[in-house]
């Protein structure tokens, strides 16, 4: 029974060691690939955003037709709520 237990512990340690070493190699490989990609394909510098100009306001206020439609819609909504 003791021999079986020691073989199990040995197998467990070998498996954990293999997984640990694989993960370490994986970390180094991804770091190296990241550096290569950044070196050969750098990100372009973001362009300066164009200044946003507000649309020209011709009437100085809200369109009277639109205002009438909005008032009618609000009145209709309020009358249905009662």
Short mmCIF file of C-alpha atoms in Angstrom, two decimals:
data_model
loop_
_atom_site.label_atom_id
_atom_site.label_comp_id
_atom_site.label_asym_id
_atom_site.label_seq_id
_atom_site.Cartn_x
_atom_site.Cartn_y
_atom_site.Cartn_z
CA UNK A 1 0.00 0.00 0.00
CA UNK A 2 2.85 2.39 0.82
CA UNK A 3 4.48 1.75 -2.55
CA UNK A 4 1.22 2.58 -4.34
CA UNK A 5 0.87 5.80 -2.33
CA UNK A 6 4.43 6.92 -3.12
CA UNK A 7 3.88 6.23 -6.83
CA UNK A 8 0.71 8.32 -6.68
CA UNK A 9 2.51 11.20 -5.00
CA UNK A 10 5.35 10.97 -7.52
CA UNK A 11 2.90 10.98 -10.42
CA UNK A 12 1.06 13.95 -8.90
CA UNK A 13 4.27 15.95 -8.46
CA UNK A 14 5.41 15.16 -11.99
CA UNK A 15 2.04 16.24 -13.40
CA UNK A 16 1.95 19.44 -11.40
CA UNK A 17 5.55 20.20 -12.37
CA UNK A 18 4.75 19.63 -16.03
CA UNK A 19 1.71 21.93 -15.88
CA UNK A 20 3.67 24.61 -14.01
CA UNK A 21 6.54 24.51 -16.51
CA UNK A 22 4.09 24.63 -19.43
CA UNK A 23 2.40 27.71 -17.96
CA UNK A 24 5.75 29.44 -17.45
CA UNK A 25 6.72 28.73 -21.06
CA UNK A 26 3.30 29.96 -22.18
CA UNK A 27 3.77 33.25 -20.29
CA UNK A 28 7.16 33.85 -21.89
CA UNK A 29 5.84 32.95 -25.35
CA UNK A 30 2.87 35.32 -25.14
CA UNK A 31 5.09 38.11 -23.80
CA UNK A 32 7.54 37.61 -26.67
CA UNK A 33 4.75 37.52 -29.26
CA UNK A 34 3.26 40.69 -27.81
CA UNK A 35 6.57 42.50 -28.09
CA UNK A 36 7.03 41.33 -31.69
CA UNK A 37 3.55 42.47 -32.68
CA UNK A 38 4.03 45.88 -31.05
CA UNK A 39 7.40 46.27 -32.75
CA UNK A 40 6.25 45.41 -36.28
CA UNK A 41 2.64 46.63 -36.09
CA UNK A 42 2.52 49.71 -33.85
CA UNK A 43 -0.86 51.26 -33.12
CA UNK A 44 -1.48 54.38 -35.18
CA UNK A 45 -1.63 57.61 -33.26
CA UNK A 46 -5.20 58.77 -32.81
CA UNK A 47 -6.14 61.63 -35.09
CA UNK A 48 -7.21 64.87 -33.50
CA UNK A 49 -11.00 65.03 -33.44
CA UNK A 50 -12.56 67.56 -35.76
CA UNK A 51 -14.15 70.48 -33.96
CA UNK A 52 -17.88 70.01 -33.63
CA UNK A 53 -19.87 72.98 -34.78
CA UNK A 54 -23.49 73.18 -33.70
CA UNK A 55 -26.02 73.36 -36.51
CA UNK A 56 -27.07 76.81 -37.55
CA UNK A 57 -30.20 77.89 -35.75
CA UNK A 58 -32.26 79.82 -38.26
CA UNK A 59 -35.25 80.82 -36.13
CA UNK A 60 -33.50 81.37 -32.83
CA UNK A 61 -35.85 78.87 -31.17
CA UNK A 62 -37.98 75.81 -31.67
CA UNK A 63 -39.99 75.34 -34.84
CA UNK A 64 -43.56 76.51 -34.09
CA UNK A 65 -45.12 73.49 -35.83
CA UNK A 66 -43.02 71.13 -33.76
CA UNK A 67 -43.91 73.00 -30.59
CA UNK A 68 -47.63 72.73 -31.42
CA UNK A 69 -47.32 69.00 -32.05
CA UNK A 70 -45.46 68.48 -28.77
CA UNK A 71 -48.06 70.46 -26.80
CA UNK A 72 -50.88 68.43 -28.34
CA UNK A 73 -49.10 65.16 -27.52
CA UNK A 74 -48.55 66.19 -23.90
CA UNK A 75 -52.17 67.27 -23.52
CA UNK A 76 -53.40 63.99 -25.00
CA UNK A 77 -51.17 62.01 -22.66
CA UNK A 78 -52.33 63.94 -19.62
CA UNK A 79 -56.00 63.56 -20.57
CA UNK A 80 -55.60 59.78 -20.82
CA UNK A 81 -53.93 59.62 -17.40
CA UNK A 82 -57.00 61.09 -15.64
#
